[in-house]
PDB file of N, CA and C in Angstrom:
ATOM      1  N   UNK A 263     -26.616 -13.075   8.157  1.00 66.00           N
ATOM      2  CA  UNK A 263     -25.326 -12.770   8.757  1.00 66.00           C
ATOM      3  C   UNK A 263     -25.567 -12.103  10.099  1.00 66.00           C
ATOM      4  N   UNK A 264     -25.024 -12.663  11.160  1.00 75.00           N
ATOM      5  CA  UNK A 264     -25.176 -12.033  12.476  1.00 75.00           C
ATOM      6  C   UNK A 264     -24.424 -10.706  12.535  1.00 75.00           C
ATOM      7  N   UNK A 265     -24.961  -9.824  13.332  1.00 89.00           N
ATOM      8  CA  UNK A 265     -24.311  -8.524  13.507  1.00 89.00           C
ATOM      9  C   UNK A 265     -23.102  -8.647  14.422  1.00 89.00           C
ATOM     10  N   UNK A 266     -22.102  -7.823  14.140  1.00 93.00           N
ATOM     11  CA  UNK A 266     -20.959  -7.723  15.042  1.00 93.00           C
ATOM     12  C   UNK A 266     -21.424  -6.997  16.303  1.00 93.00           C
ATOM     13  N   UNK A 267     -20.759  -7.251  17.391  1.00 93.00           N
ATOM     14  CA  UNK A 267     -21.177  -6.639  18.649  1.00 93.00           C
ATOM     15  C   UNK A 267     -20.986  -5.118  18.606  1.00 93.00           C
ATOM     16  N   UNK A 268     -21.863  -4.397  19.287  1.00 93.00           N
ATOM     17  CA  UNK A 268     -21.719  -2.936  19.348  1.00 93.00           C
ATOM     18  C   UNK A 268     -20.376  -2.523  19.956  1.00 93.00           C
ATOM     19  N   UNK A 269     -19.872  -3.307  20.903  1.00 95.00           N
ATOM     20  CA  UNK A 269     -18.579  -2.994  21.522  1.00 95.00           C
ATOM     21  C   UNK A 269     -17.450  -3.049  20.493  1.00 95.00           C
ATOM     22  N   UNK A 270     -17.476  -4.083  19.644  1.00 94.00           N
ATOM     23  CA  UNK A 270     -16.447  -4.197  18.608  1.00 94.00           C
ATOM     24  C   UNK A 270     -16.573  -3.061  17.603  1.00 94.00           C
ATOM     25  N   UNK A 271     -17.788  -2.794  17.149  1.00 94.00           N
ATOM     26  CA  UNK A 271     -17.985  -1.716  16.175  1.00 94.00           C
ATOM     27  C   UNK A 271     -17.569  -0.354  16.723  1.00 94.00           C
ATOM     28  N   UNK A 272     -17.685  -0.172  18.036  1.00 95.00           N
ATOM     29  CA  UNK A 272     -17.330   1.124  18.619  1.00 95.00           C
ATOM     30  C   UNK A 272     -15.834   1.400  18.568  1.00 95.00           C
ATOM     31  N   UNK A 273     -15.003   0.350  18.452  1.00 96.00           N
ATOM     32  CA  UNK A 273     -13.550   0.580  18.415  1.00 96.00           C
ATOM     33  C   UNK A 273     -12.943   0.423  17.019  1.00 96.00           C
ATOM     34  N   UNK A 274     -13.670  -0.202  16.092  1.00 96.00           N
ATOM     35  CA  UNK A 274     -13.128  -0.386  14.748  1.00 96.00           C
ATOM     36  C   UNK A 274     -13.168   0.916  13.962  1.00 96.00           C
ATOM     37  N   UNK A 275     -12.136   1.142  13.165  1.00 96.00           N
ATOM     38  CA  UNK A 275     -12.050   2.317  12.296  1.00 96.00           C
ATOM     39  C   UNK A 275     -11.573   1.877  10.917  1.00 96.00           C
ATOM     40  N   UNK A 276     -11.931   2.626   9.921  1.00 95.00           N
ATOM     41  CA  UNK A 276     -11.486   2.371   8.562  1.00 95.00           C
ATOM     42  C   UNK A 276      -9.974   2.587   8.501  1.00 95.00           C
ATOM     43  N   UNK A 277      -9.217   1.591   8.021  1.00 93.00           N
ATOM     44  CA  UNK A 277      -7.768   1.768   7.955  1.00 93.00           C
ATOM     45  C   UNK A 277      -7.323   2.787   6.900  1.00 93.00           C
ATOM     46  N   UNK A 278      -8.195   3.102   5.963  1.00 90.00           N
ATOM     47  CA  UNK A 278      -7.847   4.073   4.925  1.00 90.00           C
ATOM     48  C   UNK A 278      -8.171   5.502   5.325  1.00 90.00           C
ATOM     49  N   UNK A 279      -9.323   5.701   5.993  1.00 90.00           N
ATOM     50  CA  UNK A 279      -9.771   7.063   6.294  1.00 90.00           C
ATOM     51  C   UNK A 279      -9.796   7.389   7.775  1.00 90.00           C
ATOM     52  N   UNK A 280      -9.797   6.361   8.625  1.00 94.00           N
ATOM     53  CA  UNK A 280      -9.902   6.575  10.065  1.00 94.00           C
ATOM     54  C   UNK A 280     -11.324   6.813  10.543  1.00 94.00           C
ATOM     55  N   UNK A 281     -12.283   6.742   9.628  1.00 94.00           N
ATOM     56  CA  UNK A 281     -13.685   6.979   9.973  1.00 94.00           C
ATOM     57  C   UNK A 281     -14.271   5.779  10.714  1.00 94.00           C
ATOM     58  N   UNK A 282     -15.287   6.018  11.546  1.00 96.00           N
ATOM     59  CA  UNK A 282     -15.973   4.902  12.201  1.00 96.00           C
ATOM     60  C   UNK A 282     -16.640   4.006  11.150  1.00 96.00           C
ATOM     61  N   UNK A 283     -16.831   2.748  11.505  1.00 96.00           N
ATOM     62  CA  UNK A 283     -17.467   1.781  10.613  1.00 96.00           C
ATOM     63  C   UNK A 283     -18.844   1.410  11.144  1.00 96.00           C
ATOM     64  N   UNK A 284     -19.766   1.134  10.240  1.00 95.00           N
ATOM     65  CA  UNK A 284     -21.064   0.578  10.618  1.00 95.00           C
ATOM     66  C   UNK A 284     -21.342  -0.614   9.715  1.00 95.00           C
ATOM     67  N   UNK A 285     -22.176  -1.515  10.205  1.00 96.00           N
ATOM     68  CA  UNK A 285     -22.429  -2.744   9.465  1.00 96.00           C
ATOM     69  C   UNK A 285     -23.662  -2.611   8.588  1.00 96.00           C
ATOM     70  N   UNK A 286     -23.507  -3.049   7.334  1.00 95.00           N
ATOM     71  CA  UNK A 286     -24.611  -3.152   6.381  1.00 95.00           C
ATOM     72  C   UNK A 286     -24.568  -4.561   5.821  1.00 95.00           C
ATOM     73  N   UNK A 287     -25.399  -5.437   6.347  1.00 94.00           N
ATOM     74  CA  UNK A 287     -25.407  -6.824   5.884  1.00 94.00           C
ATOM     75  C   UNK A 287     -24.093  -7.503   6.195  1.00 94.00           C
ATOM     76  N   UNK A 288     -23.424  -8.004   5.156  1.00 95.00           N
ATOM     77  CA  UNK A 288     -22.153  -8.705   5.351  1.00 95.00           C
ATOM     78  C   UNK A 288     -20.950  -7.821   5.029  1.00 95.00           C
ATOM     79  N   UNK A 289     -21.114  -6.506   5.209  1.00 95.00           N
ATOM     80  CA  UNK A 289     -20.019  -5.557   4.985  1.00 95.00           C
ATOM     81  C   UNK A 289     -19.954  -4.542   6.115  1.00 95.00           C
ATOM     82  N   UNK A 290     -18.750  -4.029   6.349  1.00 96.00           N
ATOM     83  CA  UNK A 290     -18.564  -2.862   7.202  1.00 96.00           C
ATOM     84  C   UNK A 290     -18.329  -1.690   6.277  1.00 96.00           C
ATOM     85  N   UNK A 291     -18.936  -0.555   6.611  1.00 96.00           N
ATOM     86  CA  UNK A 291     -18.919   0.595   5.718  1.00 96.00           C
ATOM     87  C   UNK A 291     -18.441   1.819   6.467  1.00 96.00           C
ATOM     88  N   UNK A 292     -17.548   2.579   5.819  1.00 95.00           N
ATOM     89  CA  UNK A 292     -17.099   3.881   6.314  1.00 95.00           C
ATOM     90  C   UNK A 292     -17.552   4.918   5.296  1.00 95.00           C
ATOM     91  N   UNK A 293     -18.207   5.954   5.772  1.00 90.00           N
ATOM     92  CA  UNK A 293     -18.674   7.001   4.871  1.00 90.00           C
ATOM     93  C   UNK A 293     -20.034   6.662   4.283  1.00 90.00           C
ATOM     94  N   UNK A 294     -20.467   7.498   3.324  1.00 88.00           N
ATOM     95  CA  UNK A 294     -21.773   7.317   2.706  1.00 88.00           C
ATOM     96  C   UNK A 294     -21.684   7.572   1.211  1.00 88.00           C
ATOM     97  N   UNK A 295     -22.693   7.129   0.511  1.00 89.00           N
ATOM     98  CA  UNK A 295     -22.808   7.409  -0.916  1.00 89.00           C
ATOM     99  C   UNK A 295     -21.664   6.841  -1.731  1.00 89.00           C
ATOM    100  N   UNK A 296     -21.292   7.594  -2.773  1.00 89.00           N
ATOM    101  CA  UNK A 296     -20.248   7.140  -3.689  1.00 89.00           C
ATOM    102  C   UNK A 296     -18.865   7.097  -3.046  1.00 89.00           C
ATOM    103  N   UNK A 297     -18.676   7.844  -1.966  1.00 88.00           N
ATOM    104  CA  UNK A 297     -17.356   7.872  -1.335  1.00 88.00           C
ATOM    105  C   UNK A 297     -17.207   6.820  -0.230  1.00 88.00           C
ATOM    106  N   UNK A 298     -18.223   5.979  -0.035  1.00 94.00           N
ATOM    107  CA  UNK A 298     -18.173   4.963   1.019  1.00 94.00           C
ATOM    108  C   UNK A 298     -17.087   3.928   0.709  1.00 94.00           C
ATOM    109  N   UNK A 299     -16.401   3.507   1.752  1.00 94.00           N
ATOM    110  CA  UNK A 299     -15.398   2.449   1.645  1.00 94.00           C
ATOM    111  C   UNK A 299     -15.998   1.226   2.317  1.00 94.00           C
ATOM    112  N   UNK A 300     -15.953   0.078   1.634  1.00 95.00           N
ATOM    113  CA  UNK A 300     -16.607  -1.137   2.125  1.00 95.00           C
ATOM    114  C   UNK A 300     -15.592  -2.243   2.358  1.00 95.00           C
ATOM    115  N   UNK A 301     -15.827  -2.986   3.436  1.00 95.00           N
ATOM    116  CA  UNK A 301     -14.975  -4.113   3.805  1.00 95.00           C
ATOM    117  C   UNK A 301     -15.857  -5.328   4.066  1.00 95.00           C
ATOM    118  N   UNK A 302     -15.516  -6.476   3.520  1.00 94.00           N
ATOM    119  CA  UNK A 302     -16.334  -7.668   3.756  1.00 94.00           C
ATOM    120  C   UNK A 302     -16.144  -8.214   5.169  1.00 94.00           C
ATOM    121  N   UNK A 303     -17.170  -8.915   5.632  1.00 94.00           N
ATOM    122  CA  UNK A 303     -17.087  -9.676   6.883  1.00 94.00           C
ATOM    123  C   UNK A 303     -17.294 -11.131   6.480  1.00 94.00           C
ATOM    124  N   UNK A 304     -16.280 -11.956   6.690  1.00 91.00           N
ATOM    125  CA  UNK A 304     -16.360 -13.368   6.312  1.00 91.00           C
ATOM    126  C   UNK A 304     -16.276 -14.227   7.560  1.00 91.00           C
ATOM    127  N   UNK A 305     -17.272 -15.069   7.757  1.00 89.00           N
ATOM    128  CA  UNK A 305     -17.336 -15.946   8.930  1.00 89.00           C
ATOM    129  C   UNK A 305     -17.211 -15.155  10.230  1.00 89.00           C
ATOM    130  N   UNK A 306     -17.804 -13.960  10.267  1.00 89.00           N
ATOM    131  CA  UNK A 306     -17.786 -13.135  11.469  1.00 89.00           C
ATOM    132  C   UNK A 306     -16.502 -12.360  11.683  1.00 89.00           C
ATOM    133  N   UNK A 307     -15.585 -12.405  10.709  1.00 91.00           N
ATOM    134  CA  UNK A 307     -14.293 -11.729  10.842  1.00 91.00           C
ATOM    135  C   UNK A 307     -14.223 -10.574   9.841  1.00 91.00           C
ATOM    136  N   UNK A 308     -14.088  -9.338  10.318  1.00 93.00           N
ATOM    137  CA  UNK A 308     -13.949  -8.206   9.398  1.00 93.00           C
ATOM    138  C   UNK A 308     -12.594  -8.254   8.692  1.00 93.00           C
ATOM    139  N   UNK A 309     -12.614  -8.117   7.373  1.00 93.00           N
ATOM    140  CA  UNK A 309     -11.380  -8.093   6.583  1.00 93.00           C
ATOM    141  C   UNK A 309     -11.063  -6.638   6.250  1.00 93.00           C
ATOM    142  N   UNK A 310     -10.307  -6.007   7.126  1.00 94.00           N
ATOM    143  CA  UNK A 310     -10.052  -4.570   7.012  1.00 94.00           C
ATOM    144  C   UNK A 310      -8.787  -4.282   6.211  1.00 94.00           C
ATOM    145  N   UNK A 311      -8.746  -4.818   5.011  1.00 92.00           N
ATOM    146  CA  UNK A 311      -7.652  -4.539   4.082  1.00 92.00           C
ATOM    147  C   UNK A 311      -8.193  -3.683   2.942  1.00 92.00           C
ATOM    148  N   UNK A 312      -7.391  -2.755   2.436  1.00 85.00           N
ATOM    149  CA  UNK A 312      -7.813  -2.019   1.244  1.00 85.00           C
ATOM    150  C   UNK A 312      -8.089  -3.000   0.103  1.00 85.00           C
ATOM    151  N   UNK A 313      -8.986  -2.636  -0.795  1.00 79.00           N
ATOM    152  CA  UNK A 313      -9.401  -3.525  -1.882  1.00 79.00           C
ATOM    153  C   UNK A 313      -8.213  -4.060  -2.676  1.00 79.00           C
ATOM    154  N   UNK A 314      -7.213  -3.233  -2.928  1.00 82.00           N
ATOM    155  CA  UNK A 314      -6.055  -3.697  -3.715  1.00 82.00           C
ATOM    156  C   UNK A 314      -5.298  -4.813  -3.005  1.00 82.00           C
ATOM    157  N   UNK A 315      -5.199  -4.743  -1.686  1.00 86.00           N
ATOM    158  CA  UNK A 315      -4.522  -5.797  -0.933  1.00 86.00           C
ATOM    159  C   UNK A 315      -5.387  -7.044  -0.801  1.00 86.00           C
ATOM    160  N   UNK A 316      -6.705  -6.881  -0.693  1.00 78.00           N
ATOM    161  CA  UNK A 316      -7.601  -8.048  -0.656  1.00 78.00           C
ATOM    162  C   UNK A 316      -7.482  -8.822  -1.947  1.00 78.00           C
ATOM    163  N   UNK A 317      -7.465  -8.123  -3.074  1.00 73.00           N
ATOM    164  CA  UNK A 317      -7.340  -8.787  -4.374  1.00 73.00           C
ATOM    165  C   UNK A 317      -6.015  -9.516  -4.490  1.00 73.00           C
ATOM    166  N   UNK A 318      -4.935  -8.880  -4.027  1.00 71.00           N
ATOM    167  CA  UNK A 318      -3.604  -9.494  -4.098  1.00 71.00           C
ATOM    168  C   UNK A 318      -3.527 -10.728  -3.220  1.00 71.00           C
ATOM    169  N   UNK A 319      -4.142 -10.686  -2.056  1.00 65.00           N
ATOM    170  CA  UNK A 319      -4.064 -11.839  -1.159  1.00 65.00           C
ATOM    171  C   UNK A 319      -4.860 -13.024  -1.701  1.00 65.00           C
ATOM    172  N   UNK A 320      -5.943 -12.762  -2.420  1.00 67.00           N
ATOM    173  CA  UNK A 320      -6.736 -13.857  -2.999  1.00 67.00           C
ATOM    174  C   UNK A 320      -5.997 -14.518  -4.160  1.00 67.00           C
ATOM    175  N   UNK A 321      -5.281 -13.743  -4.955  1.00 71.00           N
ATOM    176  CA  UNK A 321      -4.557 -14.335  -6.082  1.00 71.00           C
ATOM    177  C   UNK A 321      -3.298 -15.057  -5.615  1.00 71.00           C
ATOM    178  N   UNK A 322      -2.775 -14.694  -4.455  1.00 66.00           N
ATOM    179  CA  UNK A 322      -1.571 -15.351  -3.946  1.00 66.00           C
ATOM    180  C   UNK A 322      -1.873 -16.758  -3.451  1.00 66.00           C
ATOM    181  N   UNK A 323      -3.112 -17.033  -3.087  1.00 60.00           N
ATOM    182  CA  UNK A 323      -3.467 -18.360  -2.584  1.00 60.00           C
ATOM    183  C   UNK A 323      -3.804 -19.197  -3.746  1.00 60.00           C
TER     184      UNK A 323
END
């Protein structure tokens, strides 16, 4: 998985906590350890929806 550009990562924030995001493989991560919030990156597009909304959007399709 290619990395997102540093410019994009510098402006993205976690929609739940407002914390900066960093990339770990195919996910963007806010925070560390057990309290980390993770967002998938699919086809180079960060999906910055809370997990409950991601699940709802997948079942709606």
